[in-house]
CSV table of N, CA, C and O in Angstrom, one decimal:
chain,number,residue,atom,x,y,z
S,112,GLN,N,19.5,-0.7,8.4
S,112,GLN,CA,18.7,0.3,7.9
S,112,GLN,C,17.5,-0.1,7.2
S,112,GLN,O,17.6,-1.2,6.2
S,113,VAL,N,16.4,0.3,7.3
S,113,VAL,CA,15.0,-0.2,6.7
S,113,VAL,C,15.1,0.4,5.5
S,113,VAL,O,15.3,1.7,5.2
S,114,LYS,N,14.7,-0.1,4.3
S,114,LYS,CA,14.6,0.4,2.9
S,114,LYS,C,13.2,-0.3,2.2
S,114,LYS,O,13.3,-1.3,2.2
S,115,LEU,N,12.6,0.7,1.7
S,115,LEU,CA,11.5,0.3,0.8
S,115,LEU,C,11.7,0.6,-0.5
S,115,LEU,O,11.9,2.1,-0.7
S,116,GLU,N,11.4,-0.1,-1.5
S,116,GLU,CA,11.4,0.2,-2.9
S,116,GLU,C,10.3,-0.2,-3.7
S,116,GLU,O,10.3,-1.2,-3.8
S,117,GLU,N,9.4,0.7,-4.3
S,117,GLU,CA,8.3,0.4,-5.1
S,117,GLU,C,8.8,0.3,-6.5
S,117,GLU,O,9.7,0.9,-7.1
S,118,SER,N,8.0,-0.5,-7.3
S,118,SER,CA,8.2,-0.9,-8.7
S,118,SER,C,6.8,-1.2,-9.3
S,118,SER,O,5.9,-1.6,-8.5
S,119,GLY,N,6.7,-1.2,-10.6
S,119,GLY,CA,5.6,-1.8,-11.0
S,119,GLY,C,4.6,-0.7,-11.7
S,119,GLY,O,3.6,-1.1,-12.4
S,120,GLY,N,4.7,0.7,-11.3
S,120,GLY,CA,3.9,1.7,-11.9
S,120,GLY,C,3.9,1.7,-13.5
S,120,GLY,O,4.8,1.2,-13.9
S,121,GLY,N,3.0,2.5,-14.0
S,121,GLY,CA,3.0,2.6,-15.2
S,121,GLY,C,1.6,3.3,-15.9
S,121,GLY,O,0.9,4.0,-15.2
S,122,SER,N,1.5,3.3,-17.1
S,122,SER,CA,0.3,3.9,-17.7
S,122,SER,C,-0.7,2.6,-18.3
S,122,SER,O,-0.1,1.8,-19.0
S,123,VAL,N,-1.9,2.8,-17.9
S,123,VAL,CA,-2.8,1.6,-18.4
S,123,VAL,C,-4.2,2.3,-18.9
S,123,VAL,O,-4.3,3.5,-18.4
S,124,GLN,N,-5.0,1.6,-19.6
S,124,GLN,CA,-6.3,2.3,-20.1
S,124,GLN,C,-7.3,1.7,-18.8
S,124,GLN,O,-7.0,1.0,-18.2
S,125,GLN,N,-8.4,2.5,-18.9
S,125,GLN,CA,-9.4,2.3,-17.9
S,125,GLN,C,-9.8,0.7,-18.1
S,125,GLN,O,-9.8,0.2,-19.2
S,126,GLY,N,-10.1,0.1,-17.2
S,126,GLY,CA,-10.4,-1.3,-17.0
S,126,GLY,C,-9.1,-2.2,-17.0
S,126,GLY,O,-9.3,-3.4,-16.8
S,127,GLY,N,-8.1,-1.8,-17.2
S,127,GLY,CA,-6.8,-2.6,-17.0
S,127,GLY,C,-6.3,-2.9,-15.6
S,127,GLY,O,-7.1,-2.6,-14.6
S,128,SER,N,-5.3,-3.4,-15.7
S,128,SER,CA,-4.7,-4.1,-14.3
S,128,SER,C,-3.2,-3.6,-14.4
S,128,SER,O,-2.5,-3.5,-15.3
S,129,LEU,N,-2.7,-3.5,-13.2
S,129,LEU,CA,-1.3,-3.2,-12.7
S,129,LEU,C,-1.0,-4.0,-11.5
S,129,LEU,O,-2.0,-4.2,-10.7
S,130,ARG,N,0.2,-4.4,-11.3
S,130,ARG,CA,0.7,-4.8,-10.1
S,130,ARG,C,1.9,-4.3,-9.7
S,130,ARG,O,2.9,-4.3,-10.5
S,131,LEU,N,1.7,-3.7,-8.3
S,131,LEU,CA,2.8,-2.9,-7.7
S,131,LEU,C,3.5,-3.9,-6.8
S,131,LEU,O,3.1,-4.7,-6.3
S,132,ALA,N,4.9,-3.7,-6.8
S,132,ALA,CA,5.8,-4.4,-5.9
S,132,ALA,C,6.5,-3.3,-5.0
S,132,ALA,O,6.6,-2.3,-5.4
S,133,CYS,N,6.8,-3.9,-3.9
S,133,CYS,CA,7.5,-3.2,-3.0
S,133,CYS,C,8.5,-4.0,-2.2
S,133,CYS,O,8.0,-4.9,-1.5
S,134,GLY,N,9.8,-3.8,-2.4
S,134,GLY,CA,10.9,-4.6,-1.8
S,134,GLY,C,11.2,-3.9,-0.6
S,134,GLY,O,11.5,-2.8,-0.3
S,135,VAL,N,11.3,-4.7,0.5
S,135,VAL,CA,11.5,-4.3,1.9
S,135,VAL,C,12.8,-4.9,2.4
S,135,VAL,O,12.8,-6.3,2.3
S,136,SER,N,13.6,-4.2,3.0
S,136,SER,CA,14.8,-4.9,3.6
S,136,SER,C,14.9,-4.0,5.0
S,136,SER,O,14.6,-2.8,5.2
S,137,GLY,N,15.5,-4.8,5.9
S,137,GLY,CA,16.0,-4.1,7.2
S,137,GLY,C,15.1,-4.5,8.4
S,137,GLY,O,15.4,-4.3,9.3
S,138,PHE,N,14.0,-5.3,8.1
S,138,PHE,CA,13.5,-6.2,9.3
S,138,PHE,C,12.5,-7.3,8.6
S,138,PHE,O,12.3,-7.4,7.5
S,139,SER,N,12.2,-8.2,9.6
S,139,SER,CA,11.5,-9.5,9.2
S,139,SER,C,10.1,-9.2,9.0
S,139,SER,O,9.3,-8.4,9.5
S,140,PHE,N,9.5,-10.1,8.1
S,140,PHE,CA,8.0,-9.9,7.9
S,140,PHE,C,7.3,-10.8,8.7
S,140,PHE,O,6.0,-10.8,8.6
S,141,ASP,N,8.0,-11.4,9.7
S,141,ASP,CA,7.1,-12.4,10.4
S,141,ASP,C,6.2,-11.7,11.3
S,141,ASP,O,5.2,-12.1,11.6
S,142,SER,N,6.4,-10.4,11.6
S,142,SER,CA,5.5,-9.8,12.5
S,142,SER,C,5.7,-8.2,11.9
S,142,SER,O,6.7,-7.4,12.5
S,143,ALA,N,4.7,-7.8,11.3
S,143,ALA,CA,4.9,-6.3,10.6
S,143,ALA,C,3.6,-5.9,10.1
S,143,ALA,O,2.9,-6.8,9.8
S,144,CYS,N,3.3,-4.6,10.0
S,144,CYS,CA,2.3,-4.1,9.3
S,144,CYS,C,2.8,-3.4,8.0
S,144,CYS,O,3.6,-2.6,8.0
S,145,LEU,N,2.2,-3.7,6.9
S,145,LEU,CA,2.7,-3.3,5.7
S,145,LEU,C,1.4,-2.6,4.9
S,145,LEU,O,0.3,-3.2,5.0
S,146,ALA,N,1.7,-1.6,4.3
S,146,ALA,CA,0.5,-1.1,3.8
S,146,ALA,C,0.8,-0.3,2.3
S,146,ALA,O,1.9,0.0,2.0
S,147,TRP,N,-0.3,0.0,1.6
S,147,TRP,CA,-0.3,0.8,0.3
S,147,TRP,C,-1.1,2.0,0.7
S,147,TRP,O,-2.2,2.0,1.0
S,148,TYR,N,-0.4,3.1,0.1
S,148,TYR,CA,-1.3,4.6,0.3
S,148,TYR,C,-0.9,5.1,-1.2
S,148,TYR,O,-0.2,4.5,-2.0
S,149,ARG,N,-1.7,6.0,-1.4
S,149,ARG,CA,-1.8,6.7,-2.8
S,149,ARG,C,-2.0,8.2,-2.4
S,149,ARG,O,-2.6,8.6,-1.7
S,150,GLN,N,-1.4,8.9,-3.5
S,150,GLN,CA,-1.6,10.5,-3.4
S,150,GLN,C,-2.1,10.9,-4.8
S,150,GLN,O,-1.4,10.7,-5.6
S,151,ILE,N,-3.4,11.1,-4.7
S,151,ILE,CA,-3.9,11.6,-6.0
S,151,ILE,C,-3.9,13.2,-6.0
S,151,ILE,O,-3.8,13.9,-5.2
S,152,PRO,N,-3.4,13.6,-7.1
S,152,PRO,CA,-3.1,15.2,-7.3
S,152,PRO,C,-4.3,15.9,-6.7
S,152,PRO,O,-5.5,15.9,-6.8
S,153,GLY,N,-3.8,16.8,-5.8
S,153,GLY,CA,-4.9,17.9,-5.2
S,153,GLY,C,-5.4,17.2,-4.0
S,153,GLY,O,-6.3,18.0,-3.0
S,154,LYS,N,-5.1,16.1,-3.4
S,154,LYS,CA,-5.6,15.4,-2.3
S,154,LYS,C,-4.6,14.9,-1.5
S,154,LYS,O,-3.4,14.8,-1.9
S,155,GLU,N,-5.0,14.6,-0.2
S,155,GLU,CA,-4.0,14.2,0.7
S,155,GLU,C,-3.8,12.6,0.5
S,155,GLU,O,-4.7,12.0,0.0
S,156,ARG,N,-2.7,12.2,1.1
S,156,ARG,CA,-2.2,10.7,0.9
S,156,ARG,C,-3.3,10.0,1.6
S,156,ARG,O,-3.8,10.2,2.9
S,157,GLU,N,-3.9,8.9,0.9
S,157,GLU,CA,-4.9,8.3,1.4
S,157,GLU,C,-4.4,6.6,1.5
S,157,GLU,O,-3.7,6.2,0.4
S,158,GLY,N,-5.0,5.8,2.4
S,158,GLY,CA,-4.7,4.5,2.5
S,158,GLY,C,-5.6,3.8,1.3
S,158,GLY,O,-6.5,4.2,1.1
S,159,VAL,N,-4.8,2.7,1.0
S,159,VAL,CA,-5.6,1.6,0.1
S,159,VAL,C,-5.8,0.3,0.6
S,159,VAL,O,-6.9,-0.2,0.6
S,160,GLY,N,-4.7,-0.2,1.4
S,160,GLY,CA,-4.9,-1.3,2.1
S,160,GLY,C,-3.7,-1.6,3.0
S,160,GLY,O,-2.8,-1.0,2.7
S,161,SER,N,-3.9,-2.6,3.8
S,161,SER,CA,-2.7,-3.1,4.6
S,161,SER,C,-3.0,-4.3,4.8
S,161,SER,O,-3.9,-5.1,4.8
S,162,ILE,N,-1.7,-4.9,5.3
S,162,ILE,CA,-1.6,-6.5,5.9
S,162,ILE,C,-1.0,-6.6,7.0
S,162,ILE,O,0.3,-5.9,7.3
S,163,ASN,N,-1.5,-7.2,8.1
S,163,ASN,CA,-0.9,-7.5,9.3
S,163,ASN,C,-0.3,-8.9,9.0
S,163,ASN,O,-1.1,-10.0,9.1
S,164,THR,N,1.1,-9.1,9.0
S,164,THR,CA,1.7,-10.4,8.8
S,164,THR,C,1.5,-11.2,9.9
S,164,THR,O,1.6,-12.6,9.7
S,165,LEU,N,1.4,-10.8,11.2
S,165,LEU,CA,1.4,-11.5,12.3
S,165,LEU,C,0.0,-12.2,12.5
S,165,LEU,O,-0.2,-13.6,12.6
S,166,ALA,N,-1.1,-11.7,12.0
S,166,ALA,CA,-2.3,-12.2,12.0
S,166,ALA,C,-2.9,-12.6,10.9
S,166,ALA,O,-4.0,-13.1,10.6
S,167,ASN,N,-2.1,-12.3,9.6
S,167,ASN,CA,-2.4,-12.7,8.2
S,167,ASN,C,-3.8,-12.1,7.9
S,167,ASN,O,-4.7,-12.8,7.6
S,168,ARG,N,-3.8,-10.7,8.2
S,168,ARG,CA,-5.0,-10.1,8.0
S,168,ARG,C,-4.9,-9.0,7.1
S,168,ARG,O,-4.1,-8.2,7.5
S,169,THR,N,-5.7,-8.8,6.2
S,169,THR,CA,-5.9,-7.7,5.3
S,169,THR,C,-7.1,-6.8,5.6
S,169,THR,O,-8.1,-7.0,6.1
S,170,ARG,N,-6.8,-5.6,5.1
S,170,ARG,CA,-8.0,-4.5,5.2
S,170,ARG,C,-7.7,-3.6,4.1
S,170,ARG,O,-6.7,-3.3,3.7
S,171,TYR,N,-8.9,-3.0,3.6
S,171,TYR,CA,-8.9,-2.4,2.5
S,171,TYR,C,-9.9,-1.2,2.7
S,171,TYR,O,-10.7,-1.1,3.4
S,172,ALA,N,-9.3,-0.1,2.1
S,172,ALA,CA,-10.3,1.1,2.0
S,172,ALA,C,-11.5,0.8,0.9
S,172,ALA,O,-11.5,-0.1,-0.1
S,173,ASN,N,-12.5,1.5,1.1
S,173,ASN,CA,-13.9,1.2,0.4
S,173,ASN,C,-13.4,1.2,-1.0
S,173,ASN,O,-13.9,0.5,-2.0
S,174,SER,N,-12.5,2.3,-1.5
S,174,SER,CA,-12.2,2.4,-3.0
S,174,SER,C,-11.4,1.4,-3.4
S,174,SER,O,-11.3,1.1,-4.7
S,175,ALA,N,-11.0,0.4,-2.9
S,175,ALA,CA,-9.9,-0.5,-3.3
S,175,ALA,C,-10.8,-2.0,-3.0
S,175,ALA,O,-10.2,-3.0,-3.7
S,176,LYS,N,-11.7,-2.1,-2.3
S,176,LYS,CA,-12.4,-3.3,-2.1
S,176,LYS,C,-13.0,-3.8,-3.4
S,176,LYS,O,-13.5,-3.2,-4.0
S,177,ASP,N,-12.8,-5.2,-3.5
S,177,ASP,CA,-13.1,-6.0,-4.7
S,177,ASP,C,-12.4,-5.7,-5.9
S,177,ASP,O,-12.7,-6.4,-7.0
S,178,ARG,N,-11.6,-4.8,-5.9
S,178,ARG,CA,-10.6,-4.4,-7.1
S,178,ARG,C,-9.2,-4.8,-6.7
S,178,ARG,O,-8.5,-5.0,-7.6
S,179,PHE,N,-8.8,-4.4,-5.5
S,179,PHE,CA,-7.2,-4.5,-5.2
S,179,PHE,C,-7.0,-5.8,-4.3
S,179,PHE,O,-7.9,-5.8,-3.5
S,180,THR,N,-5.9,-6.4,-4.3
S,180,THR,CA,-5.4,-7.4,-3.5
S,180,THR,C,-4.1,-7.2,-3.0
S,180,THR,O,-3.2,-7.0,-3.9
S,181,ILE,N,-3.8,-7.1,-1.5
S,181,ILE,CA,-2.5,-7.1,-1.2
S,181,ILE,C,-2.0,-8.4,-0.8
S,181,ILE,O,-2.7,-9.3,-0.4
S,182,SER,N,-0.7,-8.7,-1.0
S,182,SER,CA,-0.2,-10.0,-0.7
S,182,SER,C,1.2,-9.6,-0.4
S,182,SER,O,1.8,-8.6,-0.7
S,183,ILE,N,2.0,-10.6,0.2
S,183,ILE,CA,3.3,-10.7,0.4
S,183,ILE,C,3.8,-12.0,0.1
S,183,ILE,O,3.3,-13.0,-0.2
S,184,ASP,N,5.3,-12.0,-0.2
S,184,ASP,CA,6.0,-13.5,-0.5
S,184,ASP,C,6.9,-13.7,0.6
S,184,ASP,O,7.2,-12.8,1.5
S,185,ASP,N,7.6,-14.6,0.4
S,185,ASP,CA,8.7,-15.1,1.4
S,185,ASP,C,9.9,-14.3,1.1
S,185,ASP,O,11.0,-14.8,1.9
S,186,LYS,N,10.1,-13.8,0.2
S,186,LYS,CA,11.4,-12.9,0.0
S,186,LYS,C,11.3,-11.4,0.5
S,186,LYS,O,12.0,-10.6,0.0
S,187,ASN,N,10.3,-11.0,1.3
S,187,ASN,CA,10.1,-9.7,1.8
S,187,ASN,C,9.6,-8.7,0.7
S,187,ASN,O,10.0,-7.4,0.7
S,188,ASN,N,8.9,-9.3,0.0
S,188,ASN,CA,8.1,-8.3,-1.1
S,188,ASN,C,6.7,-8.1,-0.6
S,188,ASN,O,6.0,-9.2,-0.5
S,189,LEU,N,6.3,-6.9,-0.9
S,189,LEU,CA,4.6,-6.5,-0.7
S,189,LEU,C,4.2,-6.3,-2.0
S,189,LEU,O,4.9,-5.6,-2.8
S,190,TYR,N,3.1,-6.8,-2.3
S,190,TYR,CA,2.3,-6.6,-3.7
S,190,TYR,C,1.0,-5.8,-3.6
S,190,TYR,O,0.3,-6.1,-2.5
S,191,LEU,N,0.7,-5.3,-4.7
S,191,LEU,CA,-0.6,-4.6,-4.9
S,191,LEU,C,-1.1,-4.9,-6.1
S,191,LEU,O,-0.7,-4.4,-7.1
S,192,GLN,N,-2.1,-5.9,-6.2
S,192,GLN,CA,-2.7,-6.2,-7.5
S,192,GLN,C,-3.9,-5.4,-7.7
S,192,GLN,O,-4.8,-5.5,-6.9
S,193,MET,N,-3.9,-4.4,-8.9
S,193,MET,CA,-5.1,-3.6,-9.0
S,193,MET,C,-5.7,-4.2,-10.4
S,193,MET,O,-4.9,-4.0,-11.5
S,194,ASN,N,-7.1,-4.3,-10.1
S,194,ASN,CA,-7.8,-4.6,-11.3
S,194,ASN,C,-8.9,-3.7,-11.6
S,194,ASN,O,-9.2,-2.9,-10.7
S,195,SER,N,-9.4,-3.6,-12.7
S,195,SER,CA,-10.5,-2.8,-13.1
S,195,SER,C,-10.3,-1.3,-12.9
S,195,SER,O,-11.0,-0.6,-12.4
S,196,LEU,N,-9.0,-0.6,-13.2
S,196,LEU,CA,-8.7,0.6,-12.8
S,196,LEU,C,-9.5,1.5,-13.7
S,196,LEU,O,-9.9,1.3,-14.6
S,197,THR,N,-9.5,2.7,-12.9
S,197,THR,CA,-10.3,3.8,-13.5
S,197,THR,C,-9.5,4.9,-13.4
S,197,THR,O,-8.5,5.1,-12.8
S,198,PRO,N,-9.8,6.1,-14.1
S,198,PRO,CA,-9.1,7.3,-14.3
S,198,PRO,C,-8.9,8.0,-12.7
S,198,PRO,O,-7.9,8.6,-12.4
S,199,GLU,N,-9.9,7.6,-11.8
S,199,GLU,CA,-9.8,8.0,-10.5
S,199,GLU,C,-8.7,7.2,-9.6
S,199,GLU,O,-8.5,7.8,-8.5
S,200,ASP,N,-8.1,6.3,-10.3
S,200,ASP,CA,-7.0,5.4,-9.3
S,200,ASP,C,-5.6,6.3,-9.8
S,200,ASP,O,-4.5,5.7,-9.3
S,201,THR,N,-5.5,7.2,-10.7
S,201,THR,CA,-4.3,7.9,-11.0
S,201,THR,C,-3.9,8.5,-9.9
S,201,THR,O,-4.5,9.2,-9.2
S,202,GLY,N,-2.4,8.2,-9.7
S,202,GLY,CA,-1.8,8.9,-8.6
S,202,GLY,C,-0.4,8.3,-8.2
S,202,GLY,O,0.0,7.4,-9.0
S,203,MET,N,0.3,8.7,-7.2
S,203,MET,CA,1.6,8.2,-7.0
S,203,MET,C,1.2,7.1,-5.6
S,203,MET,O,0.6,7.6,-4.8
S,204,TYR,N,1.6,5.9,-5.8
S,204,TYR,CA,1.5,4.9,-5.0
S,204,TYR,C,2.7,4.7,-4.0
S,204,TYR,O,3.9,4.6,-4.7
S,205,TYR,N,2.5,4.6,-2.6
S,205,TYR,CA,3.6,4.4,-1.7
S,205,TYR,C,3.4,3.2,-0.8
S,205,TYR,O,2.2,2.8,-0.4
S,206,CYS,N,4.5,2.6,-0.8
S,206,CYS,CA,4.3,1.4,0.4
S,206,CYS,C,4.7,2.0,1.7
S,206,CYS,O,5.7,3.0,1.5
S,207,ALA,N,4.3,1.7,2.7
S,207,ALA,CA,4.7,1.7,4.1
S,207,ALA,C,4.7,0.7,4.9
S,207,ALA,O,4.1,-0.2,4.6
S,208,ALA,N,5.7,0.7,5.9
S,208,ALA,CA,5.7,-0.6,6.8
S,208,ALA,C,6.3,-0.3,7.9
S,208,ALA,O,7.0,0.9,8.2
S,209,ASP,N,6.0,-1.1,9.1
S,209,ASP,CA,6.4,-0.8,10.4
S,209,ASP,C,6.4,-2.2,11.3
S,209,ASP,O,5.4,-2.7,11.2
S,210,PRO,N,7.4,-2.6,11.8
S,210,PRO,CA,7.5,-3.8,12.5
S,210,PRO,C,6.9,-3.6,13.9
S,210,PRO,O,6.6,-4.6,14.7
S,211,ALA,N,6.4,-2.5,14.3
S,211,ALA,CA,5.7,-2.3,15.6
S,211,ALA,C,4.4,-2.1,15.2
S,211,ALA,O,3.9,-1.7,14.1
S,212,PHE,N,3.5,-2.1,16.3
S,212,PHE,CA,1.9,-2.0,16.1
S,212,PHE,C,1.5,-0.8,17.1
S,212,PHE,O,0.8,-1.3,18.2
S,213,PRO,N,1.8,0.3,16.9
S,213,PRO,CA,1.3,1.3,17.8
S,213,PRO,C,-0.4,1.4,17.6
S,213,PRO,O,-0.9,0.5,16.8
S,214,ARG,N,-1.0,2.3,18.1
S,214,ARG,CA,-2.6,2.3,18.0
S,214,ARG,C,-3.3,2.1,16.6
S,214,ARG,O,-4.1,1.4,16.8
S,215,PHE,N,-2.9,2.8,15.6
S,215,PHE,CA,-3.8,2.8,14.4
S,215,PHE,C,-3.2,2.0,13.4
S,215,PHE,O,-3.9,1.6,12.5
S,216,ILE,N,-1.9,1.6,13.3
S,216,ILE,CA,-1.4,0.8,12.3
S,216,ILE,C,-2.1,-0.5,12.1
S,216,ILE,O,-2.5,-1.2,13.1
S,217,CYS,N,-2.5,-0.8,10.9
S,217,CYS,CA,-3.3,-2.0,10.6
S,217,CYS,C,-4.6,-2.0,11.2
S,217,CYS,O,-5.2,-3.1,11.4
S,218,SER,N,-5.0,-1.0,11.8
S,218,SER,CA,-6.5,-1.0,12.4
S,218,SER,C,-7.5,-0.9,11.4
S,218,SER,O,-8.7,-1.1,11.7
S,219,GLY,N,-7.2,-0.4,10.1
S,219,GLY,CA,-8.2,0.0,9.2
S,219,GLY,C,-8.6,1.4,9.2
S,219,GLY,O,-9.1,1.9,8.2
S,220,ASP,N,-8.0,2.2,10.2
S,220,ASP,CA,-8.2,3.6,10.1
S,220,ASP,C,-6.7,4.1,9.5
S,220,ASP,O,-6.0,4.5,10.0
S,221,PHE,N,-6.9,4.2,8.1
S,221,PHE,CA,-5.7,4.5,7.4
S,221,PHE,C,-5.2,6.1,7.7
S,221,PHE,O,-3.9,6.2,7.7
S,222,ARG,N,-6.2,6.8,7.8
S,222,ARG,CA,-5.7,8.3,7.8
S,222,ARG,C,-4.9,8.6,9.3
S,222,ARG,O,-4.0,9.2,9.2
S,223,ALA,N,-5.3,7.9,10.4
S,223,ALA,CA,-4.7,7.9,11.6
S,223,ALA,C,-3.3,7.1,11.5
S,223,ALA,O,-2.5,7.5,12.2
S,224,ALA,N,-3.4,6.1,10.8
S,224,ALA,CA,-2.1,5.2,10.9
S,224,ALA,C,-1.0,5.9,10.0
S,224,ALA,O,0.1,5.7,10.2
S,225,ARG,N,-1.4,6.8,9.2
S,225,ARG,CA,-0.6,7.5,8.1
S,225,ARG,C,0.7,8.1,9.0
S,225,ARG,O,1.9,7.9,8.6
S,226,SER,N,0.5,8.8,10.1
S,226,SER,CA,1.5,9.4,10.7
S,226,SER,C,2.5,8.4,11.6
S,226,SER,O,3.3,8.9,12.0
S,227,GLU,N,1.8,7.1,11.9
S,227,GLU,CA,2.4,6.2,12.8
S,227,GLU,C,3.5,5.5,11.7
S,227,GLU,O,4.5,4.9,12.4
S,228,TYR,N,3.3,5.3,10.7
S,228,TYR,CA,4.4,4.4,9.8
S,228,TYR,C,5.8,5.2,9.8
S,228,TYR,O,5.6,6.3,9.5
S,229,ARG,N,6.7,4.5,10.2
S,229,ARG,CA,8.1,5.2,10.4
S,229,ARG,C,8.8,4.9,8.9
S,229,ARG,O,9.8,5.7,8.7
S,230,HIS,N,8.5,4.0,8.1
S,230,HIS,CA,9.1,3.8,6.9
S,230,HIS,C,8.3,3.9,5.7
S,230,HIS,O,7.1,3.3,5.5
S,231,TRP,N,8.9,4.6,4.7
S,231,TRP,CA,8.0,4.7,3.5
S,231,TRP,C,9.0,4.4,2.2
S,231,TRP,O,10.1,4.8,2.3
S,232,GLY,N,8.3,4.1,1.1
S,232,GLY,CA,9.0,4.2,-0.2
S,232,GLY,C,9.0,5.5,-0.9
S,232,GLY,O,8.4,6.3,-0.4
S,233,GLN,N,9.7,5.7,-2.0
S,233,GLN,CA,9.6,6.7,-2.7
S,233,GLN,C,8.5,7.2,-3.6
S,233,GLN,O,8.2,8.2,-4.1
S,234,GLY,N,7.8,6.0,-3.9
S,234,GLY,CA,6.5,6.1,-4.7
S,234,GLY,C,6.6,5.5,-6.0
S,234,GLY,O,7.9,5.7,-6.8
S,235,THR,N,5.6,5.1,-6.8
S,235,THR,CA,5.5,4.7,-8.1
S,235,THR,C,4.3,5.3,-8.9
S,235,THR,O,3.4,5.2,-8.0
S,236,GLN,N,4.5,5.9,-9.9
S,236,GLN,CA,3.3,6.7,-10.5
S,236,GLN,C,2.4,5.6,-11.1
S,236,GLN,O,2.8,4.7,-12.0
S,237,VAL,N,1.2,5.8,-11.1
S,237,VAL,CA,0.1,5.1,-11.8
S,237,VAL,C,-0.7,6.0,-12.5
S,237,VAL,O,-1.3,6.9,-12.0
S,238,THR,N,-0.8,5.7,-13.7
S,238,THR,CA,-1.6,6.8,-14.7
S,238,THR,C,-2.8,5.8,-15.5
S,238,THR,O,-2.2,4.8,-16.0
S,239,VAL,N,-4.1,6.0,-15.2
S,239,VAL,CA,-5.2,5.3,-15.8
S,239,VAL,C,-6.0,6.3,-16.7
S,239,VAL,O,-6.4,7.3,-16.4
S,240,SER,N,-5.7,6.1,-18.0
S,240,SER,CA,-6.3,7.0,-19.0
S,240,SER,C,-8.0,6.2,-19.4
S,240,SER,O,-8.1,5.3,-19.3
S,241,SER,N,-8.7,7.3,-19.7
S,241,SER,CA,-10.1,6.9,-20.1
S,241,SER,C,-10.3,6.5,-21.7
S,241,SER,O,-9.2,6.9,-22.5
């Protein structure tokens, strides 16, 4: 059974940093696509970034470039280091994962990929105050 569990959310002030973690169990990280999405109040769930573990390639949404970094470790954990946070980053952050690579997963088209991910965590809340 595949399970994803996020942690690390919290409240920070503008300009601060947070590191989110997602523990993944149920499949190997040797060949998988892992991603972070977020749901900002009033908006649809949007992609933040992804990592293709087979190709060791990361992709980021424009809103995350130069501020957020995705990484993994050898214990099946996915991370999202978030720096220079702004109130616009407030929302629920979800990790997503899939060992398969259908059309859009890890392609950089986060919106199209959203429906292809079969496995999601429950989310962790990030609140950034001004």
